[in-house]
PDB file of C-alpha atoms in Angstrom:
ATOM      1  CA  MET K   1     -28.667  32.366  28.890  1.00 65.00           C
ATOM      2  CA  LYS K   2     -27.225  32.091  25.451  1.00 74.00           C
ATOM      3  CA  LYS K   3     -29.106  29.911  23.017  1.00 84.00           C
ATOM      4  CA  THR K   4     -26.850  26.987  21.675  1.00 80.00           C
ATOM      5  CA  THR K   5     -26.002  27.408  17.929  1.00 90.00           C
ATOM      6  CA  MET K   6     -24.920  25.133  15.167  1.00 91.00           C
ATOM      7  CA  ALA K   7     -21.601  26.381  15.702  1.00 91.00           C
ATOM      8  CA  ASP K   8     -21.690  25.568  19.337  1.00 91.00           C
ATOM      9  CA  LEU K   9     -23.197  22.151  18.923  1.00 94.00           C
ATOM     10  CA  THR K  10     -20.701  21.023  16.228  1.00 94.00           C
ATOM     11  CA  LEU K  11     -17.773  22.483  18.347  1.00 94.00           C
ATOM     12  CA  ILE K  12     -19.072  20.364  21.552  1.00 95.00           C
ATOM     13  CA  ILE K  13     -19.344  17.252  19.609  1.00 96.00           C
ATOM     14  CA  SER K  14     -15.894  17.712  17.759  1.00 96.00           C
ATOM     15  CA  THR K  15     -14.146  18.515  20.994  1.00 97.00           C
ATOM     16  CA  MET K  16     -15.467  15.516  22.645  1.00 97.00           C
ATOM     17  CA  MET K  17     -14.595  13.055  19.910  1.00 98.00           C
ATOM     18  CA  LEU K  18     -11.248  14.816  19.804  1.00 98.00           C
ATOM     19  CA  ALA K  19     -10.936  14.423  23.703  1.00 98.00           C
ATOM     20  CA  LEU K  20     -11.715  10.876  23.480  1.00 98.00           C
ATOM     21  CA  ILE K  21      -8.768  10.255  21.269  1.00 98.00           C
ATOM     22  CA  ALA K  22      -6.298  12.231  23.002  1.00 98.00           C
ATOM     23  CA  GLY K  23      -7.404  10.657  26.131  1.00 98.00           C
ATOM     24  CA  LEU K  24      -7.152   7.255  24.513  1.00 98.00           C
ATOM     25  CA  PHE K  25      -3.498   7.923  23.094  1.00 98.00           C
ATOM     26  CA  TYR K  26      -2.753   9.736  26.409  1.00 98.00           C
ATOM     27  CA  SER K  27      -3.811   6.738  28.934  1.00 98.00           C
ATOM     28  CA  TYR K  28      -2.116   4.098  26.501  1.00 97.00           C
ATOM     29  CA  SER K  29       1.029   6.016  27.020  1.00 97.00           C
ATOM     30  CA  CYS K  30       0.841   5.813  30.600  1.00 97.00           C
ATOM     31  CA  SER K  31      -0.270   2.524  31.130  1.00 97.00           C
ATOM     32  CA  VAL K  32      -0.515   0.090  28.366  1.00 97.00           C
ATOM     33  CA  ASN K  33       2.887   0.862  26.808  1.00 97.00           C
ATOM     34  CA  PRO K  34       4.737   0.571  30.153  1.00 97.00           C
ATOM     35  CA  GLY K  35       3.025  -2.617  31.062  1.00 97.00           C
ATOM     36  CA  LEU K  36       3.703  -4.182  27.541  1.00 98.00           C
ATOM     37  CA  ASN K  37       7.259  -3.185  28.038  1.00 97.00           C
ATOM     38  CA  GLN K  38       7.654  -5.832  30.950  1.00 98.00           C
ATOM     39  CA  LEU K  39       6.606  -8.561  28.924  1.00 98.00           C
ATOM     40  CA  GLY K  40       8.834 -11.026  27.108  1.00 98.00           C
ATOM     41  CA  ASP K  41       8.853 -11.177  23.158  1.00 98.00           C
ATOM     42  CA  SER K  42       6.120 -13.806  22.727  1.00 98.00           C
ATOM     43  CA  GLU K  43       4.021 -12.115  25.184  1.00 98.00           C
ATOM     44  CA  TYR K  44       4.223  -8.716  23.924  1.00 98.00           C
ATOM     45  CA  ILE K  45       3.699  -9.662  20.457  1.00 98.00           C
ATOM     46  CA  ALA K  46       0.575 -11.672  21.301  1.00 98.00           C
ATOM     47  CA  ALA K  47      -0.588  -8.896  23.646  1.00 98.00           C
ATOM     48  CA  MET K  48       0.049  -6.375  20.700  1.00 98.00           C
ATOM     49  CA  GLN K  49      -1.855  -8.591  18.153  1.00 98.00           C
ATOM     50  CA  ALA K  50      -4.794  -8.973  20.397  1.00 98.00           C
ATOM     51  CA  ILE K  51      -4.792  -5.256  21.293  1.00 98.00           C
ATOM     52  CA  ASN K  52      -4.570  -4.236  17.599  1.00 97.00           C
ATOM     53  CA  LYS K  53      -7.564  -6.581  16.992  1.00 97.00           C
ATOM     54  CA  ALA K  54      -9.675  -5.334  19.534  1.00 97.00           C
ATOM     55  CA  ILE K  55      -9.197  -1.502  18.901  1.00 96.00           C
ATOM     56  CA  LEU K  56     -10.966  -1.948  15.604  1.00 96.00           C
ATOM     57  CA  ASN K  57     -14.544  -1.309  17.039  1.00 97.00           C
ATOM     58  CA  PRO K  58     -17.381   0.995  16.390  1.00 97.00           C
ATOM     59  CA  LEU K  59     -16.763   3.198  19.445  1.00 95.00           C
ATOM     60  CA  PHE K  60     -12.920   3.829  18.391  1.00 96.00           C
ATOM     61  CA  PHE K  61     -14.037   4.219  14.878  1.00 96.00           C
ATOM     62  CA  LEU K  62     -16.799   6.761  15.706  1.00 96.00           C
ATOM     63  CA  SER K  63     -14.378   8.952  17.836  1.00 96.00           C
ATOM     64  CA  PHE K  64     -11.164   8.378  15.503  1.00 97.00           C
ATOM     65  CA  MET K  65     -12.831   8.843  12.097  1.00 97.00           C
ATOM     66  CA  GLY K  66     -15.663  11.067  13.773  1.00 96.00           C
ATOM     67  CA  THR K  67     -13.105  13.807  14.451  1.00 96.00           C
ATOM     68  CA  LEU K  68     -11.726  13.898  11.109  1.00 96.00           C
ATOM     69  CA  LEU K  69     -15.022  14.179   9.546  1.00 95.00           C
ATOM     70  CA  PHE K  70     -16.808  16.262  11.822  1.00 94.00           C
ATOM     71  CA  PHE K  71     -14.283  18.981  12.749  1.00 96.00           C
ATOM     72  CA  PRO K  72     -14.417  20.460   9.129  1.00 96.00           C
ATOM     73  CA  VAL K  73     -18.193  20.850   9.889  1.00 96.00           C
ATOM     74  CA  SER K  74     -17.540  22.620  13.152  1.00 95.00           C
ATOM     75  CA  LEU K  75     -15.024  24.742  11.369  1.00 95.00           C
ATOM     76  CA  PHE K  76     -17.670  25.928   8.599  1.00 94.00           C
ATOM     77  CA  PHE K  77     -20.010  26.739  11.355  1.00 92.00           C
ATOM     78  CA  ASN K  78     -17.670  28.712  13.151  1.00 90.00           C
ATOM     79  CA  PHE K  79     -15.921  30.690  10.456  1.00 88.00           C
ATOM     80  CA  THR K  80     -16.481  34.243  11.048  1.00 85.00           C
ATOM     81  CA  ALA K  81     -13.128  35.830   9.187  1.00 87.00           C
ATOM     82  CA  TRP K  82      -9.956  34.251   7.994  1.00 86.00           C
ATOM     83  CA  ASP K  83      -8.162  36.276  10.661  1.00 88.00           C
ATOM     84  CA  SER K  84     -10.311  35.451  13.527  1.00 92.00           C
ATOM     85  CA  PRO K  85      -8.217  34.184  16.341  1.00 94.00           C
ATOM     86  CA  LYS K  86     -10.907  31.425  17.123  1.00 93.00           C
ATOM     87  CA  PHE K  87     -11.161  30.162  13.832  1.00 94.00           C
ATOM     88  CA  LEU K  88      -7.340  30.003  13.238  1.00 96.00           C
ATOM     89  CA  LEU K  89      -7.019  27.995  16.453  1.00 97.00           C
ATOM     90  CA  LEU K  90      -9.559  25.684  15.292  1.00 97.00           C
ATOM     91  CA  LEU K  91      -7.908  25.495  12.065  1.00 97.00           C
ATOM     92  CA  ALA K  92      -4.746  25.089  13.643  1.00 98.00           C
ATOM     93  CA  ALA K  93      -6.198  22.217  15.777  1.00 98.00           C
ATOM     94  CA  PHE K  94      -7.749  20.226  12.941  1.00 98.00           C
ATOM     95  CA  ILE K  95      -4.646  20.444  10.783  1.00 98.00           C
ATOM     96  CA  LEU K  96      -2.684  19.164  13.550  1.00 99.00           C
ATOM     97  CA  TYR K  97      -5.068  16.360  14.146  1.00 98.00           C
ATOM     98  CA  ALA K  98      -5.608  15.412  10.396  1.00 98.00           C
ATOM     99  CA  CYS K  99      -1.653  15.293   9.909  1.00 99.00           C
ATOM    100  CA  GLY K 100      -0.391  14.388  13.469  1.00 99.00           C
ATOM    101  CA  THR K 101      -2.738  11.875  14.779  1.00 98.00           C
ATOM    102  CA  PHE K 102      -5.007  10.720  11.926  1.00 98.00           C
ATOM    103  CA  GLY K 103      -2.052  10.541   9.413  1.00 99.00           C
ATOM    104  CA  VAL K 104       0.411   9.123  11.742  1.00 99.00           C
ATOM    105  CA  THR K 105      -1.901   6.485  12.726  1.00 98.00           C
ATOM    106  CA  ILE K 106      -2.905   5.809   9.026  1.00 98.00           C
ATOM    107  CA  PHE K 107       0.612   5.803   7.365  1.00 99.00           C
ATOM    108  CA  GLY K 108       2.478   4.979  10.350  1.00 99.00           C
ATOM    109  CA  ASN K 109       0.862   2.651  12.976  1.00 99.00           C
ATOM    110  CA  VAL K 110      -1.580   0.926  10.942  1.00 98.00           C
ATOM    111  CA  PRO K 111       1.159  -0.638   8.429  1.00 99.00           C
ATOM    112  CA  LEU K 112       3.247  -1.590  11.396  1.00 99.00           C
ATOM    113  CA  ASN K 113       0.069  -3.449  13.115  1.00 98.00           C
ATOM    114  CA  ASP K 114      -0.723  -4.865   9.854  1.00 98.00           C
ATOM    115  CA  THR K 115       2.693  -6.567   9.403  1.00 98.00           C
ATOM    116  CA  LEU K 116       2.376  -7.682  13.287  1.00 98.00           C
ATOM    117  CA  ALA K 117      -0.759  -9.250  12.582  1.00 98.00           C
ATOM    118  CA  ALA K 118       0.606 -11.350   9.684  1.00 98.00           C
ATOM    119  CA  PHE K 119       3.542 -12.715  12.050  1.00 98.00           C
ATOM    120  CA  PRO K 120       3.158 -16.304  12.749  1.00 97.00           C
ATOM    121  CA  LEU K 121       3.829 -15.984  16.297  1.00 96.00           C
ATOM    122  CA  LYS K 122       3.214 -20.083  16.994  1.00 96.00           C
ATOM    123  CA  ASN K 123       5.439 -21.123  14.070  1.00 96.00           C
ATOM    124  CA  ALA K 124       8.270 -18.493  14.740  1.00 97.00           C
ATOM    125  CA  SER K 125      11.755 -19.056  16.260  1.00 97.00           C
ATOM    126  CA  ILE K 126      12.856 -17.411  19.409  1.00 98.00           C
ATOM    127  CA  GLU K 127      15.215 -15.009  17.080  1.00 98.00           C
ATOM    128  CA  GLU K 128      12.532 -14.183  14.570  1.00 98.00           C
ATOM    129  CA  ILE K 129       9.862 -13.395  17.489  1.00 98.00           C
ATOM    130  CA  SER K 130      12.858 -10.982  19.192  1.00 98.00           C
ATOM    131  CA  LEU K 131      13.432  -9.402  15.477  1.00 98.00           C
ATOM    132  CA  ALA K 132       9.570  -8.919  15.052  1.00 98.00           C
ATOM    133  CA  ARG K 133       9.269  -7.140  18.236  1.00 98.00           C
ATOM    134  CA  LYS K 134      12.532  -4.936  17.694  1.00 98.00           C
ATOM    135  CA  ASN K 135      11.096  -4.046  14.318  1.00 98.00           C
ATOM    136  CA  PHE K 136       7.714  -3.143  15.619  1.00 98.00           C
ATOM    137  CA  GLU K 137       8.224  -1.765  19.269  1.00 98.00           C
ATOM    138  CA  ILE K 138      10.516   1.090  18.952  1.00 97.00           C
ATOM    139  CA  PRO K 139       9.017   2.575  15.480  1.00 98.00           C
ATOM    140  CA  TRP K 140       5.376   2.165  16.589  1.00 99.00           C
ATOM    141  CA  ASN K 141       6.194   3.551  20.175  1.00 98.00           C
ATOM    142  CA  ASN K 142       7.733   6.491  18.294  1.00 98.00           C
ATOM    143  CA  LEU K 143       4.899   7.226  16.121  1.00 99.00           C
ATOM    144  CA  HIS K 144       2.468   6.721  19.065  1.00 99.00           C
ATOM    145  CA  THR K 145       4.368   9.432  20.998  1.00 98.00           C
ATOM    146  CA  ILE K 146       3.976  11.708  17.780  1.00 99.00           C
ATOM    147  CA  ARG K 147       0.026  11.015  17.381  1.00 98.00           C
ATOM    148  CA  THR K 148      -0.285  11.376  21.328  1.00 99.00           C
ATOM    149  CA  ILE K 149       1.311  14.805  21.538  1.00 99.00           C
ATOM    150  CA  ALA K 150      -0.366  15.892  18.255  1.00 99.00           C
ATOM    151  CA  SER K 151      -3.907  15.058  19.736  1.00 99.00           C
ATOM    152  CA  VAL K 152      -2.971  16.552  23.145  1.00 99.00           C
ATOM    153  CA  ILE K 153      -1.809  19.832  21.619  1.00 99.00           C
ATOM    154  CA  SER K 154      -5.081  19.575  19.300  1.00 98.00           C
ATOM    155  CA  LEU K 155      -7.249  19.797  22.126  1.00 98.00           C
ATOM    156  CA  LEU K 156      -5.437  22.143  23.918  1.00 98.00           C
ATOM    157  CA  LEU K 157      -5.864  24.639  21.124  1.00 98.00           C
ATOM    158  CA  VAL K 158      -9.545  23.945  20.682  1.00 97.00           C
ATOM    159  CA  ILE K 159      -9.912  24.508  24.557  1.00 97.00           C
ATOM    160  CA  ILE K 160      -8.084  27.860  24.301  1.00 97.00           C
ATOM    161  CA  SER K 161     -10.222  28.666  21.364  1.00 94.00           C
ATOM    162  CA  LEU K 162     -13.191  28.133  23.625  1.00 92.00           C
ATOM    163  CA  THR K 163     -12.066  30.996  25.855  1.00 92.00           C
ATOM    164  CA  ILE K 164     -12.311  33.457  22.769  1.00 87.00           C
ATOM    165  CA  GLN K 165     -15.478  35.226  22.343  1.00 71.00           C
ATOM    166  CA  SER K 166     -16.394  36.215  18.844  1.00 55.00           C
ATOM    167  CA  LYS K 167     -17.847  39.445  18.057  1.00 51.00           C
ATOM    168  CA  THR K 168     -21.248  37.887  17.364  1.00 47.00           C
ATOM    169  CA  THR K 169     -21.152  35.799  20.632  1.00 45.00           C
ATOM    170  CA  GLU K 170     -19.991  38.651  23.213  1.00 46.00           C
ATOM    171  CA  LEU K 171     -21.696  38.313  26.341  1.00 43.00           C
ATOM    172  CA  ILE K 172     -23.749  41.415  27.527  1.00 42.00           C
ATOM    173  CA  THR K 173     -23.119  42.495  30.827  1.00 45.00           C
ATOM    174  CA  PRO K 174     -25.394  44.383  32.846  1.00 46.00           C
TER     175      PRO K 174
END
C-alpha cells in the first residue's frame, strides 16, 4: 500500500472542498432555482434575501474560501515539472475555479446579492418589486450558470488528474 504524502493529502482536501462547492451550485441549479422561478415577485425577493443571508455561514466559507486558499498548497506539493500533465490539469482546474467560480461569485453574484439585500421589500410598490426581480434574477442566474459550469469542469479536471500517475508515484506491479 502506498504511503500518503503531503501531495496526496493536500489534493484530497482540495478536491473535497471543490466537490462541495460544485455540488452546492449544481444542486442549486437543479432544485432551488426552478423552485424560486415558480414564486411571485414579492415571494421571490423575500426568499432570495433569506437565502443570501443564510449562505453566509462558516461551513460555506470553509469550502468556498478554503478551495481558493488550499488549492495553491496542493499545486505546490503536486508540482513535478511544468510540463507534467497532472500538474497542468490541476493548474487549469485552479485557474478555472479562481476566475470562473470564485471571481464570478465575488464580482458578479455578490454585488447583485448586496443590491437585493438593500431593497426595501415591505415599502416597495408592485412595480418596484417587479423591476427589482427583473434586474436581479436574469443576471444572477446567468452568473450562477457560469460559476456552476466552471466549478463542475474544474472538478472534472481534478478527477482526470487523479488518474495520471506521476513518475515518482508509479505503482510497482509484480
